[in-house]
PDB file of C-alpha atoms in Angstrom:
ATOM      1  CA  MET A   1      67.699  87.529  11.971  1.00 77.00           C
ATOM      2  CA  LYS A   2      66.800  87.469   8.210  1.00 89.00           C
ATOM      3  CA  LYS A   3      68.601  90.736   8.096  1.00 93.00           C
ATOM      4  CA  LEU A   4      71.635  89.385   9.179  1.00 91.00           C
ATOM      5  CA  ILE A   5      71.191  86.243   6.419  1.00 93.00           C
ATOM      6  CA  LYS A   6      70.548  89.148   3.886  1.00 96.00           C
ATOM      7  CA  ILE A   7      73.617  90.457   4.953  1.00 95.00           C
ATOM      8  CA  GLU A   8      75.639  87.550   4.916  1.00 94.00           C
ATOM      9  CA  GLU A   9      74.074  86.497   1.179  1.00 96.00           C
ATOM     10  CA  ILE A  10      75.599  90.173   0.307  1.00 96.00           C
ATOM     11  CA  CYS A  11      78.942  89.756   1.739  1.00 96.00           C
ATOM     12  CA  SER A  12      79.656  86.181   0.011  1.00 96.00           C
ATOM     13  CA  ILE A  13      78.542  87.104  -3.035  1.00 96.00           C
ATOM     14  CA  VAL A  14      81.004  90.505  -2.690  1.00 97.00           C
ATOM     15  CA  LEU A  15      83.798  87.982  -1.668  1.00 97.00           C
ATOM     16  CA  PHE A  16      82.838  85.740  -4.578  1.00 97.00           C
ATOM     17  CA  LEU A  17      83.303  89.347  -6.990  1.00 97.00           C
ATOM     18  CA  MET A  18      86.347  90.200  -5.294  1.00 97.00           C
ATOM     19  CA  ILE A  19      87.962  86.772  -5.632  1.00 97.00           C
ATOM     20  CA  LEU A  20      87.426  86.622  -9.725  1.00 97.00           C
ATOM     21  CA  MET A  21      88.521  90.420  -9.887  1.00 96.00           C
ATOM     22  CA  ILE A  22      91.882  89.624  -8.070  1.00 96.00           C
ATOM     23  CA  LEU A  23      91.951  86.159 -10.143  1.00 94.00           C
ATOM     24  CA  PHE A  24      91.620  88.525 -13.645  1.00 94.00           C
ATOM     25  CA  TRP A  25      94.306  90.745 -12.509  1.00 95.00           C
ATOM     26  CA  GLN A  26      96.768  88.074 -11.405  1.00 94.00           C
ATOM     27  CA  ILE A  27      96.381  86.313 -14.926  1.00 93.00           C
ATOM     28  CA  PHE A  28      96.355  89.529 -16.880  1.00 94.00           C
ATOM     29  CA  SER A  29      99.185  90.575 -14.814  1.00 93.00           C
ATOM     30  CA  ARG A  30     100.827  87.101 -15.433  1.00 92.00           C
ATOM     31  CA  LYS A  31     100.275  86.953 -19.245  1.00 92.00           C
ATOM     32  CA  VAL A  32     100.210  90.294 -20.389  1.00 93.00           C
ATOM     33  CA  LEU A  33     102.276  92.147 -18.422  1.00 92.00           C
ATOM     34  CA  ASN A  34     104.509  89.811 -17.518  1.00 90.00           C
ATOM     35  CA  ALA A  35     104.930  90.782 -14.067  1.00 89.00           C
ATOM     36  CA  PRO A  36     102.856  88.211 -11.522  1.00 87.00           C
ATOM     37  CA  ALA A  37     101.260  89.736  -8.640  1.00 87.00           C
ATOM     38  CA  SER A  38     102.482  87.804  -6.018  1.00 87.00           C
ATOM     39  CA  TRP A  39      99.720  88.751  -3.417  1.00 91.00           C
ATOM     40  CA  SER A  40      96.662  87.571  -5.904  1.00 91.00           C
ATOM     41  CA  GLU A  41      97.118  84.358  -4.866  1.00 90.00           C
ATOM     42  CA  GLU A  42      97.439  84.754  -1.115  1.00 91.00           C
ATOM     43  CA  LEU A  43      94.720  87.325  -0.885  1.00 94.00           C
ATOM     44  CA  SER A  44      92.410  85.238  -2.961  1.00 94.00           C
ATOM     45  CA  ARG A  45      92.907  82.150  -0.813  1.00 92.00           C
ATOM     46  CA  LEU A  46      92.305  84.164   2.526  1.00 94.00           C
ATOM     47  CA  LEU A  47      89.118  85.618   0.559  1.00 96.00           C
ATOM     48  CA  PHE A  48      87.788  81.856  -0.509  1.00 95.00           C
ATOM     49  CA  VAL A  49      88.608  81.018   3.494  1.00 94.00           C
ATOM     50  CA  TYR A  50      86.096  83.115   4.506  1.00 95.00           C
ATOM     51  CA  MET A  51      83.531  82.861   1.465  1.00 96.00           C
ATOM     52  CA  GLY A  52      83.521  79.228   2.036  1.00 95.00           C
ATOM     53  CA  ILE A  53      82.503  80.284   5.970  1.00 95.00           C
ATOM     54  CA  LEU A  54      79.706  81.708   5.082  1.00 95.00           C
ATOM     55  CA  GLY A  55      78.608  79.660   2.447  1.00 94.00           C
ATOM     56  CA  CYS A  56      78.363  76.626   5.221  1.00 93.00           C
ATOM     57  CA  HIS A  57      76.663  78.825   7.470  1.00 94.00           C
ATOM     58  CA  LEU A  58      74.205  79.419   4.830  1.00 95.00           C
ATOM     59  CA  ALA A  59      74.040  76.169   4.236  1.00 93.00           C
ATOM     60  CA  GLN A  60      73.377  75.250   7.507  1.00 92.00           C
ATOM     61  CA  HIS A  61      70.485  77.893   7.956  1.00 92.00           C
ATOM     62  CA  TYR A  62      68.504  76.833   4.689  1.00 92.00           C
ATOM     63  CA  GLU A  63      69.301  72.845   6.087  1.00 86.00           C
ATOM     64  CA  THR A  64      70.679  72.473   2.424  1.00 86.00           C
ATOM     65  CA  HIS A  65      73.831  70.319   3.213  1.00 79.00           C
ATOM     66  CA  ILE A  66      74.022  66.825   1.660  1.00 76.00           C
ATOM     67  CA  ARG A  67      72.121  64.113   4.231  1.00 74.00           C
ATOM     68  CA  ILE A  68      70.825  60.840   3.842  1.00 73.00           C
ATOM     69  CA  ASP A  69      67.378  60.979   4.650  1.00 77.00           C
ATOM     70  CA  PHE A  70      66.819  57.145   3.649  1.00 77.00           C
ATOM     71  CA  ILE A  71      67.592  55.365   6.548  1.00 80.00           C
ATOM     72  CA  LEU A  72      65.812  58.239   8.884  1.00 82.00           C
ATOM     73  CA  SER A  73      62.935  58.164   6.431  1.00 84.00           C
ATOM     74  CA  HIS A  74      61.604  54.896   7.486  1.00 88.00           C
ATOM     75  CA  PHE A  75      61.879  56.089  11.304  1.00 89.00           C
ATOM     76  CA  PRO A  76      58.607  57.350  12.725  1.00 92.00           C
ATOM     77  CA  LYS A  77      58.048  61.291  12.773  1.00 89.00           C
ATOM     78  CA  LEU A  78      58.831  61.330  16.545  1.00 88.00           C
ATOM     79  CA  VAL A  79      62.143  59.715  16.486  1.00 89.00           C
ATOM     80  CA  GLN A  80      62.859  61.556  13.281  1.00 87.00           C
ATOM     81  CA  THR A  81      62.575  64.722  15.399  1.00 84.00           C
ATOM     82  CA  LEU A  82      64.187  63.250  18.416  1.00 88.00           C
ATOM     83  CA  LEU A  83      67.078  61.909  16.230  1.00 88.00           C
ATOM     84  CA  ASP A  84      67.740  65.563  14.805  1.00 86.00           C
ATOM     85  CA  ILE A  85      67.483  66.922  17.794  1.00 88.00           C
ATOM     86  CA  VAL A  86      70.621  65.176  19.225  1.00 90.00           C
ATOM     87  CA  PHE A  87      72.430  65.541  15.738  1.00 89.00           C
ATOM     88  CA  LYS A  88      72.209  69.141  16.660  1.00 90.00           C
ATOM     89  CA  LEU A  89      73.082  69.614  19.686  1.00 93.00           C
ATOM     90  CA  LEU A  90      76.275  66.704  18.864  1.00 94.00           C
ATOM     91  CA  MET A  91      77.250  69.278  15.801  1.00 93.00           C
ATOM     92  CA  SER A  92      76.760  71.946  18.559  1.00 95.00           C
ATOM     93  CA  VAL A  93      79.304  70.644  20.728  1.00 96.00           C
ATOM     94  CA  VAL A  94      81.723  69.699  17.662  1.00 96.00           C
ATOM     95  CA  PHE A  95      81.541  73.424  16.507  1.00 96.00           C
ATOM     96  CA  ILE A  96      82.046  74.902  19.977  1.00 97.00           C
ATOM     97  CA  LEU A  97      85.041  72.638  20.100  1.00 97.00           C
ATOM     98  CA  ILE A  98      86.726  74.016  16.602  1.00 96.00           C
ATOM     99  CA  ALA A  99      86.065  77.713  17.983  1.00 97.00           C
ATOM    100  CA  TYR A 100      87.609  76.961  20.865  1.00 97.00           C
ATOM    101  CA  ASN A 101      90.839  75.059  18.742  1.00 95.00           C
ATOM    102  CA  GLY A 102      90.368  78.458  16.499  1.00 94.00           C
ATOM    103  CA  ILE A 103      91.053  80.160  19.384  1.00 93.00           C
ATOM    104  CA  ARG A 104      94.053  77.885  21.279  1.00 93.00           C
ATOM    105  CA  LEU A 105      95.438  78.044  17.502  1.00 91.00           C
ATOM    106  CA  CYS A 106      95.297  82.123  17.200  1.00 89.00           C
ATOM    107  CA  ARG A 107      97.242  82.346  20.535  1.00 88.00           C
ATOM    108  CA  SER A 108      99.589  80.096  19.483  1.00 87.00           C
ATOM    109  CA  ALA A 109     100.533  81.238  16.254  1.00 79.00           C
ATOM    110  CA  GLY A 110     103.308  84.373  16.715  1.00 68.00           C
ATOM    111  CA  VAL A 111     103.246  87.747  16.390  1.00 67.00           C
ATOM    112  CA  GLN A 112     105.820  87.428  13.955  1.00 74.00           C
ATOM    113  CA  ASP A 113     104.145  84.961  12.143  1.00 84.00           C
ATOM    114  CA  HIS A 114     102.527  86.642   8.949  1.00 86.00           C
ATOM    115  CA  LEU A 115     101.339  85.545   5.397  1.00 85.00           C
ATOM    116  CA  VAL A 116     104.066  85.745   3.389  1.00 85.00           C
ATOM    117  CA  THR A 117     103.063  88.335   0.314  1.00 86.00           C
ATOM    118  CA  LEU A 118     100.677  90.073   1.967  1.00 88.00           C
ATOM    119  CA  GLY A 119     101.967  91.122   5.449  1.00 84.00           C
ATOM    120  CA  LEU A 120      99.162  90.275   7.677  1.00 87.00           C
ATOM    121  CA  PRO A 121      98.889  88.101  10.468  1.00 88.00           C
ATOM    122  CA  VAL A 122      98.535  84.409  10.374  1.00 88.00           C
ATOM    123  CA  THR A 123      96.014  84.939  13.159  1.00 89.00           C
ATOM    124  CA  VAL A 124      93.709  86.515   9.844  1.00 90.00           C
ATOM    125  CA  LEU A 125      93.562  83.197   8.379  1.00 89.00           C
ATOM    126  CA  ASN A 126      93.451  81.267  11.648  1.00 90.00           C
ATOM    127  CA  PHE A 127      90.664  83.386  12.934  1.00 93.00           C
ATOM    128  CA  GLY A 128      88.262  81.834   9.889  1.00 93.00           C
ATOM    129  CA  LEU A 129      88.052  78.492  12.396  1.00 93.00           C
ATOM    130  CA  VAL A 130      86.959  80.714  15.421  1.00 95.00           C
ATOM    131  CA  PHE A 131      84.590  81.983  13.047  1.00 95.00           C
ATOM    132  CA  LEU A 132      83.545  79.241  11.721  1.00 95.00           C
ATOM    133  CA  GLY A 133      83.073  77.485  15.020  1.00 96.00           C
ATOM    134  CA  ILE A 134      80.789  80.266  16.554  1.00 96.00           C
ATOM    135  CA  ILE A 135      78.157  80.737  13.697  1.00 95.00           C
ATOM    136  CA  ILE A 136      77.417  77.441  12.873  1.00 95.00           C
ATOM    137  CA  ALA A 137      77.479  76.531  16.635  1.00 95.00           C
ATOM    138  CA  ALA A 138      74.927  79.206  17.214  1.00 94.00           C
ATOM    139  CA  GLU A 139      72.788  78.097  14.199  1.00 94.00           C
ATOM    140  CA  MET A 140      72.664  74.717  15.156  1.00 92.00           C
ATOM    141  CA  LEU A 141      71.511  75.868  18.783  1.00 93.00           C
ATOM    142  CA  ILE A 142      68.853  78.125  17.208  1.00 92.00           C
ATOM    143  CA  GLN A 143      67.662  75.041  15.113  1.00 90.00           C
ATOM    144  CA  LEU A 144      67.686  73.107  18.037  1.00 89.00           C
ATOM    145  CA  VAL A 145      65.498  75.429  20.008  1.00 89.00           C
ATOM    146  CA  THR A 146      63.188  75.901  17.125  1.00 87.00           C
ATOM    147  CA  ALA A 147      62.766  72.153  16.877  1.00 80.00           C
ATOM    148  CA  VAL A 148      62.225  71.820  20.653  1.00 82.00           C
ATOM    149  CA  LEU A 149      59.591  74.403  20.841  1.00 83.00           C
ATOM    150  CA  CYS A 150      57.989  73.501  17.406  1.00 79.00           C
ATOM    151  CA  LYS A 151      57.779  69.806  19.028  1.00 67.00           C
ATOM    152  CA  LYS A 152      56.049  71.040  22.054  1.00 62.00           C
ATOM    153  CA  GLY A 153      53.688  73.325  19.979  1.00 59.00           C
ATOM    154  CA  ASP A 154      52.416  70.304  18.096  1.00 61.00           C
ATOM    155  CA  THR A 155      52.311  68.322  21.301  1.00 53.00           C
ATOM    156  CA  ALA A 156      50.289  70.645  23.093  1.00 51.00           C
ATOM    157  CA  GLN A 157      47.741  70.721  20.719  1.00 48.00           C
TER     158      GLN A 157
END
């Protein structure tokens, strides 16, 4: 799992650098060459979507998403753990539904539907929902199992 996270971190950096280079090219071609590259904005947007998806997954993996612990911190540890488990279970269901609806969206896009300047099928963009749903749901389920097993280990001692 650590190797996958490292690969994901590297991919995020590569995507960011690619977006940066594309945007620099877009500015250069528009301002200096007087010939804007029409494909650059669409490609940078597509890469940004996937970089955002990887960023969401990394934030979930490291549990760095913003959450308000003020109310939760007033509960006993057992209640906090139970609420965390319930939350992770509910969020897993939500992201499974996102993946499912992403699949439906990919299927509904006609084969003639393409991104205007890149010529890629719209499904390449829509698949982001499937990818997001699968990786976040998997991460939530892994965290859920870990939380349950750690809680069992705590009660066994």
